[in-house]
Amino acid sequence: MTDPYAFETLAIHAGQSADPSTGAVMPPVYLTSTYKQDAVGKTRGYEYSRTGNPTRHALENCLAALEDGKQGLAFASGMAAADAVLHLLSQGDHVLAAHDLYGGTYRIFRTVFERLGVSFTFADASDTARFLEQIGDNTRLVWLETPTNPLLDLCDLAAIAEGAHSHPSQPLVCVDNTFATPYLQQPLALGADISLHSTTKYLGGHSDVVGGALVMRDEDLAQRLAFVQNAVGAIPGPLDCFLVLRGIKTLPIRMDRHSANASRLAEHLAADDRVRRVRYPGLPSHSQHELAQRQMRLPGGMISFEVAAGEATARRLVESTQLFTLAESLGGVESLIELPAPMTHASVAGSPLEVDPSLVRLSVGLEAADDLIQDLDQALHNAHQS
Ligand SMILES: *Cc1c(COP(=O)(O)O)cnc(C)c1O
């Protein structure tokens, strides 16, 4: 089941059908490490669960349908998925990466793969022409994130993918699509080779599972990554796959509401003098608002802004909310607030990617928007008292 169905239908049905032996509507959680062979080498499609598991396959097939790709691969975490992509590289290879990235991605680049002889250049991907100029003879991979974490900058996926693929070095283009989700943005349709997810975030959607995924449109590339998945072995367990599959069923309606709530909060914050530079792709004041409208179905549920009075006030703000929980991560039904500089982005401290210590990041949940606005107002008031 693929082409004739809309995203909302695929989110519920793709990769899944009623269990033939019992009629169970949800794919069973196949808690098994191995599978009986009917004769030596005669399997029923599965031999060992690192290589393949039916619950994981249901998730992988669902993800492939949602991204309109050939194959999906599920991993134990978003970082395990990133690690698998980086395992395609060899000593001497070069990676061109956007300069505003998830902190853990920056960390694995600099502390693990640089040591193994892979070199990295970080450049502003929102300036397409200047970014593409950084592609060299040995550039094998272009790494993009849009919208970025935590600055909510965008890059033009279609233009960068086209530019990268027309360069003689033919780098692969990998897009971290975690913030947007396949519902809001389709990197493969825009020309990327790999769409990467931390399924921990919106795809799982309920802050109860850690996972990652890759989706590819080229079969040969998918095979190479499936080889890494099996050889390295950073696979998710079947229960984790089940939780992500369940989360995905409500992804479209959740993203609609995340976006509607975030739009209201962003407008409210933008009108508050105590807040500086509200970063939200849905605001007309966002420098890439037009690109957001072209590239994304909706602006999403993430907002960041600076507190005008500075770091200490920002700290008091994130410690004063009652409904927003002070926590890392994002994409769950509940609203979260954090300070990227000492929390999610501590690993980029002292680097060119360092973020302003007064920057606050919101993951806007599915609570009533009025309650969320009231909570931010009381926390802003409280933070400015001392
Ligand atoms: C969380 C996150 C990751 C890493 O995923 P984990 O599941 O935590 O390993 C990668 N990219 C982005 C944009 C993220 O938000």
CSV table of C-alpha atoms and ligand atoms in Angstrom, one decimal:
chain,number,residue,atom,x,y,z
A,1,MET,CA,0.0,0.0,0.0
A,2,THR,CA,1.7,3.2,-1.2
A,3,ASP,CA,0.8,5.6,-4.0
A,4,PRO,CA,-3.0,5.9,-3.9
A,5,TYR,CA,-3.1,6.8,-0.2
A,6,ALA,CA,-2.7,10.2,1.5
A,7,PHE,CA,-0.2,10.7,4.3
A,8,GLU,CA,-2.8,10.4,7.0
A,9,THR,CA,-3.8,7.0,5.7
A,10,LEU,CA,-0.3,5.8,5.3
A,11,ALA,CA,0.6,6.9,8.9
A,12,ILE,CA,-2.0,4.4,10.2
A,13,HIS,CA,-1.7,1.6,7.7
A,14,ALA,CA,1.6,1.5,5.8
A,15,GLY,CA,3.7,-1.5,6.6
A,16,GLN,CA,1.0,-3.0,8.8
A,17,SER,CA,-1.8,-5.5,8.2
A,18,ALA,CA,-3.9,-7.6,10.6
A,19,ASP,CA,-1.8,-10.5,12.0
A,20,PRO,CA,-2.7,-13.5,9.9
A,21,SER,CA,-2.7,-16.0,12.7
A,22,THR,CA,-4.9,-14.1,15.3
A,23,GLY,CA,-6.3,-11.1,13.5
A,24,ALA,CA,-4.6,-8.8,15.9
A,25,VAL,CA,-4.9,-5.3,14.5
A,26,MET,CA,-1.6,-4.0,15.7
A,27,PRO,CA,1.6,-5.8,14.7
A,28,PRO,CA,2.6,-8.1,17.5
A,29,VAL,CA,5.7,-7.3,19.5
A,30,TYR,CA,8.0,-10.1,18.3
A,31,LEU,CA,10.1,-10.5,21.4
A,32,THR,CA,12.4,-13.2,19.9
A,33,SER,CA,16.1,-13.2,19.1
A,34,THR,CA,16.1,-16.1,16.7
A,35,TYR,CA,13.7,-18.0,14.3
A,36,LYS,CA,13.2,-21.7,13.7
A,37,GLN,CA,14.5,-22.9,10.3
A,38,ASP,CA,12.5,-25.6,8.6
A,39,ALA,CA,15.6,-27.1,7.1
A,40,VAL,CA,19.2,-25.9,7.1
A,41,GLY,CA,19.1,-22.4,5.6
A,42,LYS,CA,15.4,-22.7,4.9
A,43,THR,CA,13.9,-19.7,6.8
A,44,ARG,CA,10.5,-18.0,6.7
A,45,GLY,CA,12.3,-14.7,6.0
A,46,TYR,CA,13.9,-14.2,9.4
A,47,GLU,CA,16.9,-15.9,11.0
A,48,TYR,CA,18.2,-13.6,13.7
A,49,SER,CA,16.7,-10.4,15.2
A,50,ARG,CA,19.8,-8.1,14.7
A,51,THR,CA,19.3,-8.7,11.0
A,52,GLY,CA,15.6,-8.6,10.9
A,53,ASN,CA,12.5,-8.6,13.1
A,54,PRO,CA,8.9,-8.4,12.0
A,55,THR,CA,7.9,-5.6,14.4
A,56,ARG,CA,10.9,-3.6,13.2
A,57,HIS,CA,10.1,-4.3,9.6
A,58,ALA,CA,6.6,-3.0,10.1
A,59,LEU,CA,8.1,0.3,11.4
A,60,GLU,CA,10.8,0.4,8.6
A,61,ASN,CA,8.2,-0.1,5.9
A,62,CYS,CA,5.9,2.5,7.4
A,63,LEU,CA,8.7,5.1,7.6
A,64,ALA,CA,9.7,4.3,3.9
A,65,ALA,CA,6.1,5.0,2.8
A,66,LEU,CA,5.8,8.2,4.8
A,67,GLU,CA,9.0,9.6,3.3
A,68,ASP,CA,8.2,8.2,-0.1
A,69,GLY,CA,11.4,6.3,0.0
A,70,LYS,CA,12.5,2.8,-1.1
A,71,GLN,CA,13.6,1.6,2.2
A,72,GLY,CA,13.5,2.6,5.9
A,73,LEU,CA,16.0,1.4,8.5
A,74,ALA,CA,15.3,1.7,12.3
A,75,PHE,CA,18.1,2.3,14.8
A,76,ALA,CA,18.5,2.3,18.6
A,77,SER,CA,18.7,6.1,18.7
A,78,GLY,CA,18.9,9.1,16.4
A,79,MET,CA,22.7,9.1,17.0
A,80,ALA,CA,22.9,5.4,16.1
A,81,ALA,CA,21.3,6.3,12.8
A,82,ALA,CA,23.8,9.2,12.2
A,83,ASP,CA,26.6,6.9,13.1
A,84,ALA,CA,25.5,4.4,10.4
A,85,VAL,CA,25.6,7.1,7.8
A,86,LEU,CA,29.0,8.2,8.9
A,87,HIS,CA,30.2,4.6,8.6
A,88,LEU,CA,29.8,4.9,4.8
A,89,LEU,CA,32.9,7.1,5.0
A,90,SER,CA,36.6,6.3,4.9
A,91,GLN,CA,39.8,8.0,6.1
A,92,GLY,CA,40.5,11.1,4.0
A,93,ASP,CA,36.8,11.8,3.2
A,94,HIS,CA,35.4,15.2,3.8
A,95,VAL,CA,31.9,16.2,5.1
A,96,LEU,CA,30.3,19.6,4.5
A,97,ALA,CA,27.9,20.3,7.3
A,98,ALA,CA,25.5,23.1,8.1
A,99,HIS,CA,26.9,25.2,11.0
A,100,ASP,CA,23.9,25.1,13.3
A,101,LEU,CA,23.3,21.4,14.2
A,102,TYR,CA,22.0,19.2,16.9
A,103,GLY,CA,24.8,19.2,19.6
A,104,GLY,CA,25.2,15.4,19.6
A,105,THR,CA,25.7,15.4,15.8
A,106,TYR,CA,28.5,18.0,16.1
A,107,ARG,CA,30.0,15.9,18.9
A,108,ILE,CA,30.1,12.6,17.0
A,109,PHE,CA,31.6,14.5,14.0
A,110,ARG,CA,34.4,16.1,16.0
A,111,THR,CA,35.2,13.6,18.7
A,112,VAL,CA,34.6,10.2,16.9
A,113,PHE,CA,35.0,10.5,13.2
A,114,GLU,CA,37.5,13.3,13.0
A,115,ARG,CA,39.8,11.1,15.0
A,116,LEU,CA,39.4,8.4,12.4
A,117,GLY,CA,40.6,10.7,9.6
A,118,VAL,CA,37.3,12.2,8.3
A,119,SER,CA,37.4,16.0,8.0
A,120,PHE,CA,34.5,18.4,8.5
A,121,THR,CA,33.7,21.9,7.4
A,122,PHE,CA,30.9,23.8,9.0
A,123,ALA,CA,29.2,26.5,7.0
A,124,ASP,CA,26.0,28.6,6.9
A,125,ALA,CA,23.6,26.5,4.8
A,126,SER,CA,21.1,29.3,4.7
A,127,ASP,CA,23.4,30.9,2.1
A,128,THR,CA,23.0,28.3,-0.7
A,129,ALA,CA,25.7,29.6,-3.1
A,130,ARG,CA,28.4,30.2,-0.5
A,131,PHE,CA,27.6,26.8,1.2
A,132,LEU,CA,28.0,24.9,-2.0
A,133,GLU,CA,31.4,26.6,-2.7
A,134,GLN,CA,32.7,24.6,0.3
A,135,ILE,CA,32.2,21.3,-1.6
A,136,GLY,CA,35.7,19.9,-2.5
A,137,ASP,CA,37.1,17.0,-4.5
A,138,ASN,CA,36.9,14.7,-1.5
A,139,THR,CA,33.5,15.8,-0.2
A,140,ARG,CA,31.5,12.6,0.1
A,141,LEU,CA,28.7,13.8,2.3
A,142,VAL,CA,26.6,17.0,2.8
A,143,TRP,CA,24.9,17.1,6.2
A,144,LEU,CA,21.9,19.4,6.6
A,145,GLU,CA,19.4,20.1,9.3
A,146,THR,CA,16.3,22.3,8.7
A,147,PRO,CA,14.8,23.8,10.7
A,148,THR,CA,17.9,23.9,12.8
A,149,ASN,CA,18.2,23.1,16.4
A,150,PRO,CA,18.1,25.5,18.3
A,151,LEU,CA,18.1,28.5,16.0
A,152,LEU,CA,15.2,27.5,13.7
A,153,ASP,CA,17.1,28.5,10.6
A,154,LEU,CA,16.2,27.0,7.3
A,155,CYS,CA,18.1,25.9,4.3
A,156,ASP,CA,16.8,25.4,0.8
A,157,LEU,CA,16.9,21.6,0.4
A,158,ALA,CA,16.0,21.5,-3.3
A,159,ALA,CA,18.7,24.0,-4.3
A,160,ILE,CA,21.4,22.5,-2.1
A,161,ALA,CA,20.6,18.9,-3.2
A,162,GLU,CA,20.7,20.0,-6.9
A,163,GLY,CA,24.0,21.9,-6.4
A,164,ALA,CA,25.6,19.1,-4.5
A,165,HIS,CA,24.6,16.4,-7.0
A,166,SER,CA,25.9,18.4,-10.0
A,167,HIS,CA,29.3,18.7,-8.4
A,168,PRO,CA,31.9,16.3,-9.8
A,169,SER,CA,32.6,14.8,-6.3
A,170,GLN,CA,28.9,13.6,-6.1
A,171,PRO,CA,28.4,13.8,-2.4
A,172,LEU,CA,25.5,12.2,-0.7
A,173,VAL,CA,23.0,14.6,0.9
A,174,CYS,CA,21.7,13.6,4.3
A,175,VAL,CA,19.0,15.7,5.9
A,176,ASP,CA,18.2,15.5,9.6
A,177,ASN,CA,14.4,15.8,9.3
A,178,THR,CA,13.7,15.4,13.1
A,179,PHE,CA,12.3,18.9,13.7
A,180,ALA,CA,10.0,18.8,10.7
A,181,THR,CA,8.9,15.2,10.5
A,182,PRO,CA,7.9,13.6,7.1
A,183,TYR,CA,4.4,15.2,7.5
A,184,LEU,CA,5.8,18.7,7.3
A,185,GLN,CA,8.8,18.2,5.0
A,186,GLN,CA,9.8,15.6,2.5
A,187,PRO,CA,13.6,15.8,1.9
A,188,LEU,CA,13.8,12.8,-0.5
A,189,ALA,CA,11.2,14.4,-2.8
A,190,LEU,CA,13.3,17.6,-2.7
A,191,GLY,CA,16.4,15.7,-3.9
A,192,ALA,CA,18.1,14.5,-0.7
A,193,ASP,CA,19.5,10.9,-0.6
A,194,ILE,CA,18.9,10.2,3.1
A,195,SER,CA,16.3,11.5,5.5
A,196,LEU,CA,17.3,10.9,9.1
A,197,HIS,CA,15.1,11.0,12.2
A,198,SER,CA,15.5,10.8,15.9
A,199,THR,CA,12.2,8.9,16.4
A,200,THR,CA,12.6,9.8,20.1
A,201,LYS,CA,11.0,13.1,19.2
A,202,TYR,CA,7.8,13.8,17.1
A,203,LEU,CA,7.5,10.3,15.5
A,204,GLY,CA,7.3,8.6,18.9
A,205,GLY,CA,5.6,11.7,20.2
A,206,HIS,CA,5.0,10.7,23.8
A,207,SER,CA,8.5,11.0,25.4
A,208,ASP,CA,8.5,7.3,26.2
A,209,VAL,CA,11.0,5.8,23.7
A,210,VAL,CA,14.5,6.5,22.3
A,211,GLY,CA,15.0,5.6,18.6
A,212,GLY,CA,16.3,6.6,15.2
A,213,ALA,CA,15.7,6.0,11.6
A,214,LEU,CA,17.0,6.5,8.0
A,215,VAL,CA,15.0,6.5,4.8
A,216,MET,CA,16.6,6.2,1.4
A,217,ARG,CA,15.2,6.5,-2.1
A,218,ASP,CA,18.1,4.6,-3.8
A,219,GLU,CA,18.0,0.8,-3.3
A,220,ASP,CA,21.8,0.4,-3.6
A,221,LEU,CA,22.4,3.1,-0.9
A,222,ALA,CA,19.7,1.4,1.3
A,223,GLN,CA,21.5,-1.9,0.9
A,224,ARG,CA,24.8,-0.4,2.0
A,225,LEU,CA,23.2,1.1,5.1
A,226,ALA,CA,21.3,-2.1,5.9
A,227,PHE,CA,24.7,-3.8,5.8
A,228,VAL,CA,26.0,-1.3,8.4
A,229,GLN,CA,22.9,-1.7,10.5
A,230,ASN,CA,23.4,-5.4,10.7
A,231,ALA,CA,27.2,-5.3,10.9
A,232,VAL,CA,27.4,-2.7,13.6
A,233,GLY,CA,24.2,-3.8,15.3
A,234,ALA,CA,22.7,-0.6,16.8
A,235,ILE,CA,19.1,-1.8,16.3
A,236,PRO,CA,16.0,-0.9,18.4
A,237,GLY,CA,14.2,-3.6,20.3
A,238,PRO,CA,10.7,-4.7,19.1
A,239,LEU,CA,8.9,-3.0,21.9
A,240,ASP,CA,10.6,0.3,21.0
A,241,CYS,CA,9.5,-0.2,17.4
A,242,PHE,CA,6.0,-0.9,18.5
A,243,LEU,CA,5.9,2.4,20.5
A,244,VAL,CA,7.1,4.4,17.5
A,245,LEU,CA,4.6,2.7,15.2
A,246,ARG,CA,1.8,3.6,17.6
A,247,GLY,CA,3.0,7.2,17.8
A,248,ILE,CA,3.2,7.6,14.1
A,249,LYS,CA,-0.5,6.9,13.7
A,250,THR,CA,-1.4,10.3,15.2
A,251,LEU,CA,1.5,12.2,13.8
A,252,PRO,CA,-0.5,14.3,11.3
A,253,ILE,CA,-3.1,15.5,13.8
A,254,ARG,CA,-0.4,16.1,16.4
A,255,MET,CA,1.7,18.1,14.1
A,256,ASP,CA,-1.3,20.2,13.1
A,257,ARG,CA,-1.9,21.0,16.7
A,258,HIS,CA,1.8,21.5,17.6
A,259,SER,CA,2.0,24.0,14.8
A,260,ALA,CA,-1.2,25.8,15.7
A,261,ASN,CA,-0.2,26.1,19.3
A,262,ALA,CA,3.3,27.2,18.5
A,263,SER,CA,2.0,29.8,16.1
A,264,ARG,CA,-0.1,31.4,18.8
A,265,LEU,CA,2.8,31.4,21.3
A,266,ALA,CA,5.2,32.8,18.8
A,267,GLU,CA,2.9,35.7,18.0
A,268,HIS,CA,2.3,36.3,21.7
A,269,LEU,CA,6.0,36.3,22.5
A,270,ALA,CA,6.9,38.5,19.5
A,271,ALA,CA,4.7,41.2,21.0
A,272,ASP,CA,6.4,41.1,24.4
A,273,ASP,CA,9.2,43.6,25.0
A,274,ARG,CA,11.0,41.4,27.5
A,275,VAL,CA,11.6,38.9,24.7
A,276,ARG,CA,14.1,39.5,21.8
A,277,ARG,CA,14.1,37.9,18.4
A,278,VAL,CA,11.5,35.2,18.4
A,279,ARG,CA,12.7,32.5,16.0
A,280,TYR,CA,9.8,30.7,14.5
A,281,PRO,CA,9.5,29.9,10.7
A,282,GLY,CA,5.8,30.7,10.8
A,283,LEU,CA,6.3,34.4,11.8
A,284,PRO,CA,6.5,36.8,8.8
A,285,SER,CA,9.5,38.3,10.7
A,286,HIS,CA,11.5,35.1,10.2
A,287,SER,CA,14.2,35.8,7.6
A,288,GLN,CA,13.2,32.6,5.7
A,289,HIS,CA,9.5,32.8,6.1
A,290,GLU,CA,8.9,32.5,2.3
A,291,LEU,CA,11.2,29.4,2.1
A,292,ALA,CA,9.3,27.9,5.1
A,293,GLN,CA,6.0,28.3,3.3
A,294,ARG,CA,7.5,26.7,0.1
A,295,GLN,CA,9.3,23.8,1.8
A,296,MET,CA,7.2,23.0,4.8
A,297,ARG,CA,3.5,22.1,5.1
A,298,LEU,CA,3.3,23.9,8.5
A,299,PRO,CA,6.0,25.7,10.6
A,300,GLY,CA,6.1,23.1,13.3
A,301,GLY,CA,6.2,23.1,17.1
A,302,MET,CA,9.6,24.5,18.0
A,303,ILE,CA,10.3,28.1,19.0
A,304,SER,CA,13.4,29.8,20.4
A,305,PHE,CA,13.9,33.3,21.6
A,306,GLU,CA,16.3,35.4,23.6
A,307,VAL,CA,15.5,37.0,26.9
A,308,ALA,CA,16.3,40.7,26.6
A,309,ALA,CA,17.5,41.0,30.2
A,310,GLY,CA,20.1,38.3,29.7
A,311,GLU,CA,21.2,34.9,30.9
A,312,ALA,CA,20.3,35.1,34.6
A,313,THR,CA,16.7,36.2,33.8
A,314,ALA,CA,16.5,33.4,31.2
A,315,ARG,CA,17.6,30.9,33.8
A,316,ARG,CA,14.9,32.2,36.2
A,317,LEU,CA,12.3,32.0,33.4
A,318,VAL,CA,13.0,28.3,32.6
A,319,GLU,CA,12.9,27.5,36.3
A,320,SER,CA,9.6,29.4,36.9
A,321,THR,CA,7.2,27.7,34.5
A,322,GLN,CA,4.6,25.4,36.0
A,323,LEU,CA,3.1,23.7,32.9
A,324,PHE,CA,6.3,23.8,30.7
A,325,THR,CA,8.6,21.2,32.1
A,326,LEU,CA,12.3,22.1,32.3
A,327,ALA,CA,13.9,19.3,30.3
A,328,GLU,CA,15.9,18.4,27.3
A,329,SER,CA,14.4,16.6,24.3
A,330,LEU,CA,11.3,17.7,22.3
A,331,GLY,CA,8.4,16.5,20.2
A,332,GLY,CA,6.2,15.0,22.9
A,333,VAL,CA,2.6,15.8,23.7
A,334,GLU,CA,3.8,17.8,26.8
A,335,SER,CA,5.4,21.2,26.5
A,336,LEU,CA,9.1,21.5,27.4
A,337,ILE,CA,11.3,24.5,28.0
A,338,GLU,CA,15.1,24.6,28.2
A,339,LEU,CA,18.3,26.7,27.9
A,340,PRO,CA,20.3,25.2,25.0
A,341,ALA,CA,23.7,26.7,26.0
A,342,PRO,CA,24.2,24.8,29.3
A,343,MET,CA,21.8,21.9,28.4
A,344,THR,CA,21.2,20.4,24.9
A,345,HIS,CA,24.1,22.4,23.3
A,346,ALA,CA,26.7,22.1,26.0
A,347,SER,CA,28.8,20.1,23.6
A,348,VAL,CA,29.3,23.0,21.3
A,349,ALA,CA,30.5,25.4,24.0
A,350,GLY,CA,33.7,27.2,23.0
A,351,SER,CA,33.1,26.2,19.3
A,352,PRO,CA,31.8,28.4,16.5
A,353,LEU,CA,28.4,26.8,17.0
A,354,GLU,CA,28.2,28.2,20.6
A,355,VAL,CA,24.7,29.5,21.3
A,356,ASP,CA,23.7,32.7,23.2
A,357,PRO,CA,23.3,31.9,26.9
A,358,SER,CA,20.0,33.9,27.1
A,359,LEU,CA,18.5,31.7,24.3
A,360,VAL,CA,15.4,29.8,25.5
A,361,ARG,CA,14.0,26.9,23.5
A,362,LEU,CA,10.4,25.7,23.6
A,363,SER,CA,8.9,22.4,22.5
A,364,VAL,CA,5.3,23.4,22.3
A,365,GLY,CA,3.0,20.5,23.3
A,366,LEU,CA,-0.6,19.8,22.8
A,367,GLU,CA,-2.1,21.5,25.9
A,368,ALA,CA,-4.6,24.3,25.5
A,369,ALA,CA,-2.7,27.3,24.0
A,370,ASP,CA,-4.3,29.7,26.5
A,371,ASP,CA,-2.9,27.7,29.4
A,372,LEU,CA,0.6,27.7,27.8
A,373,ILE,CA,0.5,31.5,27.2
A,374,GLN,CA,-0.6,32.1,30.8
A,375,ASP,CA,2.2,29.9,32.1
A,376,LEU,CA,4.9,31.8,30.0
A,377,ASP,CA,3.4,35.1,31.1
A,378,GLN,CA,3.6,34.2,34.8
A,379,ALA,CA,7.1,32.8,34.4
A,380,LEU,CA,8.3,35.9,32.5
A,381,HIS,CA,6.8,38.1,35.3
A,382,ASN,CA,8.4,36.0,38.0
A,383,ALA,CA,11.8,36.0,36.2
A,384,HIS,CA,11.9,39.8,36.1
A,385,GLN,CA,11.0,40.2,39.8
A,386,SER,CA,14.5,39.5,41.4
B,1,LIG,C1,17.5,14.4,19.5
B,1,LIG,C2,18.1,14.7,18.1
B,1,LIG,C3,19.0,13.8,17.6
B,1,LIG,C4,19.6,12.6,18.3
B,1,LIG,O1,18.6,11.6,18.5
B,1,LIG,P1,18.7,10.6,19.8
B,1,LIG,O2,17.4,9.8,19.6
B,1,LIG,O3,18.6,11.5,21.0
B,1,LIG,O4,19.9,9.9,19.7
B,1,LIG,C5,19.5,14.2,16.3
B,1,LIG,N1,19.0,15.2,15.6
B,1,LIG,C6,18.1,16.1,16.2
B,1,LIG,C7,17.7,17.3,15.4
B,1,LIG,C8,17.6,15.8,17.4
B,1,LIG,O5,16.7,16.7,18.0
